[in-house]
Amino acid sequence: MTKDMACFCGSMRRHKKCHPEISTDSLAAKMLSLDSEADTIINSHYSKHNVRPACRKGCSECCSTVFSVSIVEFFLICREMMKFDLKRIALIKQRVLQGISYLNSEHPALLNYFRSDHSDLDYKNMSLKTYELSKGVYIDCPFLAELPNRVRICSIYNVRPLICRISGTSYYTEIEHMYICSHIGANKTIMDCGPSTVDIWSSFIKDILTINHNDTCYRGSVYPLIYWLYLASNDLENLENYLGGERYNKYFQMPYNEAKEKILLRNILS
Ligand code: SF4
Ligand code: SF4
Ligand SMILES: [Zn+2]
C-alpha cells in the first residue's frame, strides 16, 4: 500500500493524511484494521436486522468490569494520551493508583494473578481464570469521564480496545447465560441480531496475540487497562519518550511478521 491509498483504520481518509506515522504493514496497523473490521461486522449484522445495538457512546455500566487488552492496544491508547494535558494525565494516574490500592486490599488474589507469570496458560484458560477471579469485582475504567449531567462517557471512544467494541454487541458461543449488563441481560439476547465473538476474536488471537513456533503456540500478555497503566505509571507524563525508540520501531514501524517474532518470541529467541 502506498501513502496515497486509503488508510488501514477504515476512516476512508488517505493514509498520509490519517495515520502517516504508523507503517501500513506494522502490528499497530493490523490492530487498527481489526478494530475497523469488527465495527463493520457488528454494524452490518444489526442493520440487516434493522435493529440498533443497545451499546452506544455514553452507556457505561460495563466500563466497571474487569477485562483484558493486548499491549499493542495499550500503546495505541498511549498514543492518544499524548494529546492529553498534564492535569488530565495526573487525574488518570490518581485513578489508577487508587484502583490498584483497592484491588490490593479487597481482591488480592486477582492482583497477584496479574503480577504472577501465567504465560504457561493458553488464551482460553487464561481468560477463564481471569473471569473466575474477577467475579464481583467492579472498578471504574480510568478513561471513564463524568459529564456535568452525570452521564459517564468513554474519553477515548475512537481508540477504545476491541473488547469494548464487541462486548454487548457480539455473543459468546460457549457461555449463553453469561450476564452482560442491566440493559441487555444475558449474552443469549445478543444472538438474535449480533455476530458471534468468534467471527471477530479469532482473528485477534491469531493475528495479534499468538504466534506458532516449533509446533508450540506462544501468547503475548493481556491485562486490564488499569494494570497496563499501572505498569507504565512512571512514564505517563513523558509518553513521547515511553513510546519512542525500540517500542516505536517494533510496534509502529517494523513489518508485522518480524515484529510479532521479536515481541512474542523474545524469551525463546534471545
Ligand atoms: S454492554 Fe451494556 S452497559 Fe455496556 S455499552 Fe452495551 S448496553 Fe451499555
Ligand atoms: S476504554 Fe472506554 S469503553 Fe472501554 S472500558 Fe474504558 S471507558 Fe469503557
Ligand atoms: Zn487512519
Short mmCIF file of C-alpha atoms and ligand atoms in Angstrom, two decimals:
data_model
loop_
_atom_site.label_atom_id
_atom_site.label_comp_id
_atom_site.label_asym_id
_atom_site.label_seq_id
_atom_site.Cartn_x
_atom_site.Cartn_y
_atom_site.Cartn_z
CA MET A 1 0.00 0.00 0.00
CA THR A 2 1.36 3.45 -0.85
CA LYS A 3 0.74 6.50 1.29
CA ASP A 4 -1.80 7.72 -1.31
CA MET A 5 -4.10 4.81 -0.64
CA ALA A 6 -6.92 4.59 1.89
CA CYS A 7 -5.79 4.27 5.49
CA PHE A 8 -5.87 0.83 7.17
CA CYS A 9 -8.02 2.22 10.01
CA GLY A 10 -11.16 2.35 7.84
CA SER A 11 -11.53 6.14 8.12
CA MET A 12 -11.76 6.47 4.29
CA ARG A 13 -9.03 9.11 4.52
CA ARG A 14 -5.68 8.74 2.80
CA HIS A 15 -3.00 7.05 4.85
CA LYS A 16 -0.64 10.00 4.64
CA LYS A 17 -3.36 12.32 5.98
CA CYS A 18 -4.67 9.92 8.61
CA HIS A 19 -2.01 7.73 10.27
CA PRO A 20 1.23 8.75 8.48
CA GLU A 21 3.41 7.85 11.50
CA ILE A 22 2.20 4.21 11.52
CA SER A 23 3.60 1.96 8.80
CA THR A 24 0.91 0.18 6.77
CA ASP A 25 2.26 -3.32 7.48
CA SER A 26 3.02 -2.82 11.19
CA LEU A 27 1.43 -4.55 14.17
CA ALA A 28 -0.35 -1.31 15.13
CA ALA A 29 -1.81 -1.04 11.59
CA LYS A 30 -3.02 -4.64 11.82
CA MET A 31 -4.73 -3.89 15.15
CA LEU A 32 -6.43 -0.75 13.82
CA SER A 33 -7.67 -2.61 10.76
CA LEU A 34 -9.07 -5.38 13.00
CA ASP A 35 -10.94 -2.74 15.03
CA SER A 36 -12.39 -1.33 11.84
CA GLU A 37 -13.37 -4.78 10.52
CA ALA A 38 -15.05 -5.57 13.86
CA ASP A 39 -17.09 -2.34 13.66
CA THR A 40 -18.12 -3.24 10.10
CA ILE A 41 -19.15 -6.81 11.02
CA ILE A 42 -21.16 -5.60 14.02
CA ASN A 43 -22.86 -2.75 12.11
CA SER A 44 -23.78 -4.96 9.18
CA HIS A 45 -25.38 -7.59 11.46
CA TYR A 46 -27.54 -5.03 13.23
CA SER A 47 -28.54 -3.18 10.04
CA LYS A 48 -29.52 -6.48 8.42
CA HIS A 49 -31.96 -6.98 11.31
CA ASN A 50 -32.95 -3.33 11.28
CA VAL A 51 -32.08 -3.06 14.95
CA ARG A 52 -29.94 -0.52 16.82
CA PRO A 53 -27.46 -2.13 19.24
CA ALA A 54 -28.10 -1.34 22.91
CA CYS A 55 -24.45 -0.27 23.17
CA ARG A 56 -23.67 3.34 22.36
CA LYS A 57 -21.34 6.11 23.41
CA GLY A 58 -22.39 7.29 26.89
CA CYS A 59 -23.56 3.87 28.05
CA SER A 60 -21.02 2.82 30.61
CA GLU A 61 -22.22 0.18 33.06
CA CYS A 62 -19.82 -2.36 31.51
CA CYS A 63 -16.88 0.04 31.93
CA SER A 64 -16.53 -1.02 35.56
CA THR A 65 -15.99 -4.71 34.87
CA VAL A 66 -12.59 -6.36 34.57
CA PHE A 67 -11.46 -7.33 31.05
CA SER A 68 -8.08 -7.57 29.43
CA VAL A 69 -6.46 -5.94 26.40
CA SER A 70 -3.26 -6.50 24.45
CA ILE A 71 -0.14 -4.41 24.68
CA VAL A 72 -0.50 -3.03 21.15
CA GLU A 73 -3.97 -1.71 22.03
CA PHE A 74 -2.50 -0.15 25.16
CA PHE A 75 0.23 1.56 23.12
CA LEU A 76 -2.36 2.88 20.65
CA ILE A 77 -4.20 4.36 23.64
CA CYS A 78 -0.93 5.83 24.98
CA ARG A 79 -0.54 7.49 21.59
CA GLU A 80 -3.94 9.11 22.11
CA MET A 81 -2.94 10.13 25.65
CA MET A 82 -0.05 12.11 24.20
CA LYS A 83 -2.75 14.69 23.31
CA PHE A 84 -3.83 14.98 26.98
CA ASP A 85 -2.58 17.84 29.16
CA LEU A 86 -0.68 17.10 32.38
CA LYS A 87 -3.75 17.75 34.55
CA ARG A 88 -5.68 15.05 32.71
CA ILE A 89 -2.75 12.65 32.94
CA ALA A 90 -2.49 13.32 36.68
CA LEU A 91 -6.20 12.51 37.12
CA ILE A 92 -5.85 9.22 35.25
CA LYS A 93 -2.77 8.33 37.28
CA GLN A 94 -4.60 9.07 40.51
CA ARG A 95 -7.48 6.79 39.44
CA VAL A 96 -5.04 4.04 38.52
CA LEU A 97 -3.21 4.18 41.86
CA GLN A 98 -6.50 4.27 43.79
CA GLY A 99 -7.82 1.32 41.76
CA ILE A 100 -4.70 -0.77 42.32
CA SER A 101 -4.75 0.04 46.02
CA TYR A 102 -8.43 -1.09 46.14
CA LEU A 103 -7.53 -4.37 44.38
CA ASN A 104 -4.63 -4.86 46.75
CA SER A 105 -6.83 -4.58 49.82
CA GLU A 106 -10.12 -6.09 48.57
CA HIS A 107 -9.17 -8.52 45.79
CA PRO A 108 -5.52 -9.50 46.34
CA ALA A 109 -5.93 -12.85 44.53
CA LEU A 110 -6.78 -11.04 41.28
CA LEU A 111 -3.92 -8.55 41.62
CA ASN A 112 -1.47 -11.34 42.48
CA TYR A 113 -2.64 -13.22 39.41
CA PHE A 114 -1.78 -10.23 37.20
CA ARG A 115 1.60 -9.99 38.92
CA SER A 116 2.36 -13.68 38.50
CA ASP A 117 3.84 -15.40 35.46
CA HIS A 118 0.87 -17.08 33.79
CA SER A 119 2.41 -17.33 30.34
CA ASP A 120 2.01 -21.14 30.51
CA LEU A 121 -1.80 -20.78 30.15
CA ASP A 122 -3.25 -20.58 26.65
CA TYR A 123 -5.60 -17.75 25.81
CA LYS A 124 -8.79 -19.62 26.65
CA ASN A 125 -7.60 -20.88 30.03
CA MET A 126 -6.10 -17.55 30.92
CA SER A 127 -9.41 -15.79 30.07
CA LEU A 128 -11.41 -18.28 32.14
CA LYS A 129 -9.08 -17.83 35.10
CA THR A 130 -9.36 -14.03 34.86
CA TYR A 131 -13.16 -14.35 34.54
CA GLU A 132 -13.34 -16.54 37.67
CA LEU A 133 -11.12 -14.26 39.76
CA SER A 134 -12.95 -11.12 38.56
CA LYS A 135 -16.46 -12.19 39.53
CA GLY A 136 -17.95 -9.48 41.72
CA VAL A 137 -15.03 -7.10 41.12
CA TYR A 138 -16.16 -3.66 39.92
CA ILE A 139 -13.59 -1.00 39.27
CA ASP A 140 -14.11 2.05 37.04
CA CYS A 141 -12.02 2.20 33.89
CA PRO A 142 -9.64 5.17 34.34
CA PHE A 143 -10.85 6.56 30.99
CA LEU A 144 -14.42 6.93 32.14
CA ALA A 145 -15.23 10.65 32.28
CA GLU A 146 -18.23 12.15 34.05
CA LEU A 147 -20.10 14.95 32.26
CA PRO A 148 -21.82 17.74 34.25
CA ASN A 149 -25.20 15.98 33.66
CA ARG A 150 -23.73 12.90 35.42
CA VAL A 151 -23.60 10.89 32.20
CA ARG A 152 -20.38 8.89 32.15
CA ILE A 153 -18.68 8.51 28.78
CA CYS A 154 -15.58 6.88 27.41
CA SER A 155 -12.98 9.60 26.89
CA ILE A 156 -11.04 7.53 24.32
CA TYR A 157 -14.04 6.18 22.41
CA ASN A 158 -12.41 6.21 18.95
CA VAL A 159 -9.41 4.22 20.13
CA ARG A 160 -11.17 2.00 22.68
CA PRO A 161 -9.92 -1.60 22.69
CA LEU A 162 -11.50 -4.38 20.64
CA ILE A 163 -13.17 -5.95 23.70
CA CYS A 164 -15.04 -2.67 24.36
CA ARG A 165 -16.37 -2.79 20.76
CA ILE A 166 -17.60 -6.37 20.91
CA SER A 167 -18.84 -6.63 24.50
CA GLY A 168 -22.63 -6.25 24.38
CA THR A 169 -22.75 -6.28 20.58
CA SER A 170 -21.43 -9.83 19.88
CA TYR A 171 -22.36 -13.05 21.65
CA TYR A 172 -20.13 -15.64 23.31
CA THR A 173 -20.93 -19.10 21.94
CA GLU A 174 -20.00 -21.19 24.98
CA ILE A 175 -21.47 -19.07 27.77
CA GLU A 176 -25.06 -18.39 26.68
CA HIS A 177 -26.27 -17.37 30.12
CA MET A 178 -23.38 -15.08 30.99
CA TYR A 179 -24.72 -11.81 32.38
CA ILE A 180 -23.76 -8.79 30.23
CA CYS A 181 -25.43 -5.75 31.78
CA SER A 182 -28.80 -4.44 33.00
CA HIS A 183 -29.70 -3.12 29.50
CA ILE A 184 -29.06 -6.40 27.70
CA GLY A 185 -29.40 -9.08 30.34
CA ALA A 186 -27.81 -12.37 29.32
CA ASN A 187 -25.41 -12.97 26.46
CA LYS A 188 -28.11 -15.11 24.81
CA THR A 189 -30.15 -11.96 23.97
CA ILE A 190 -27.46 -10.78 21.56
CA MET A 191 -27.79 -13.95 19.45
CA ASP A 192 -30.90 -12.56 17.73
CA CYS A 193 -29.07 -9.86 15.80
CA GLY A 194 -25.37 -9.61 16.68
CA PRO A 195 -22.42 -11.56 15.29
CA SER A 196 -20.60 -14.25 17.25
CA THR A 197 -17.44 -13.11 19.02
CA VAL A 198 -15.71 -16.00 17.26
CA ASP A 199 -16.07 -14.14 13.92
CA ILE A 200 -14.01 -11.29 15.36
CA TRP A 201 -11.99 -12.66 18.24
CA SER A 202 -10.33 -15.50 16.34
CA SER A 203 -8.51 -13.00 14.08
CA PHE A 204 -7.40 -11.03 17.13
CA ILE A 205 -5.96 -14.13 18.80
CA LYS A 206 -4.31 -15.41 15.62
CA ASP A 207 -3.05 -12.11 14.18
CA ILE A 208 -2.18 -10.12 17.29
CA LEU A 209 -1.91 -12.23 20.39
CA THR A 210 -0.26 -15.52 19.47
CA ILE A 211 2.49 -16.98 17.31
CA ASN A 212 3.35 -20.58 16.43
CA HIS A 213 6.96 -21.63 16.71
CA ASN A 214 8.31 -25.21 16.57
CA ASP A 215 4.79 -26.66 16.99
CA THR A 216 4.13 -24.58 20.10
CA CYS A 217 1.77 -21.62 20.36
CA TYR A 218 3.17 -18.65 22.33
CA ARG A 219 0.91 -15.94 23.71
CA GLY A 220 1.51 -12.28 24.49
CA SER A 221 0.40 -10.70 27.76
CA VAL A 222 -3.06 -9.26 28.23
CA TYR A 223 -4.03 -7.17 31.24
CA PRO A 224 -6.85 -4.83 32.19
CA LEU A 225 -6.21 -1.26 31.06
CA ILE A 226 -5.77 -0.19 34.67
CA TYR A 227 -2.94 -2.68 35.13
CA TRP A 228 -1.15 -1.66 31.91
CA LEU A 229 -1.44 1.95 33.09
CA TYR A 230 -0.06 0.96 36.47
CA LEU A 231 2.94 -0.74 34.85
CA ALA A 232 3.59 2.47 32.87
CA SER A 233 2.66 4.84 35.70
CA ASN A 234 6.15 6.34 36.00
CA ASP A 235 6.14 7.22 32.29
CA LEU A 236 2.67 8.68 31.81
CA GLU A 237 3.96 12.27 31.94
CA ASN A 238 6.50 11.50 29.25
CA LEU A 239 4.71 9.27 26.77
CA GLU A 240 6.67 10.55 23.80
CA ASN A 241 9.78 9.07 25.31
CA TYR A 242 7.97 5.93 26.52
CA LEU A 243 6.61 5.20 23.03
CA GLY A 244 9.83 6.16 21.25
CA GLY A 245 12.94 4.23 20.20
CA GLU A 246 12.71 0.45 20.15
CA ARG A 247 9.00 0.42 21.11
CA TYR A 248 8.07 2.76 18.28
CA ASN A 249 10.09 0.68 15.85
CA LYS A 250 8.67 -2.69 16.90
CA TYR A 251 5.02 -1.77 17.27
CA PHE A 252 4.50 1.04 14.77
CA GLN A 253 7.10 0.59 12.02
CA MET A 254 8.58 -2.89 11.71
CA PRO A 255 6.97 -5.33 9.24
CA TYR A 256 4.26 -7.23 11.06
CA ASN A 257 5.72 -10.79 10.94
CA GLU A 258 9.16 -9.69 12.09
CA ALA A 259 7.63 -7.59 14.88
CA LYS A 260 5.50 -10.48 16.12
CA GLU A 261 8.55 -12.74 16.31
CA LYS A 262 10.58 -10.13 18.16
CA ILE A 263 7.79 -9.41 20.64
CA LEU A 264 6.16 -12.79 21.23
CA LEU A 265 9.27 -14.97 21.00
CA ARG A 266 11.65 -12.63 22.85
CA ASN A 267 12.25 -15.17 25.63
CA ILE A 268 12.76 -18.03 23.17
CA LEU A 269 15.00 -16.44 20.58
CA SER A 270 17.18 -14.28 22.85
S1 SF4 B 1 -22.69 -3.78 27.22
FE1 SF4 B 1 -24.47 -2.89 28.24
S2 SF4 B 1 -23.63 -1.26 29.56
FE2 SF4 B 1 -22.08 -1.79 28.04
S3 SF4 B 1 -22.37 -0.29 26.36
FE3 SF4 B 1 -23.53 -2.20 25.87
S4 SF4 B 1 -25.60 -1.81 26.63
FE4 SF4 B 1 -24.26 -0.32 27.62
S1 SF4 B 2 -11.86 2.15 27.26
FE1 SF4 B 2 -13.75 3.32 27.16
S2 SF4 B 2 -15.32 1.83 26.53
FE2 SF4 B 2 -13.56 0.67 27.26
S3 SF4 B 2 -13.94 0.29 29.43
FE3 SF4 B 2 -12.73 2.16 29.31
S4 SF4 B 2 -14.22 3.81 29.31
FE4 SF4 B 2 -15.33 1.92 28.78
ZN ZN B 3 -6.12 6.01 9.65
#
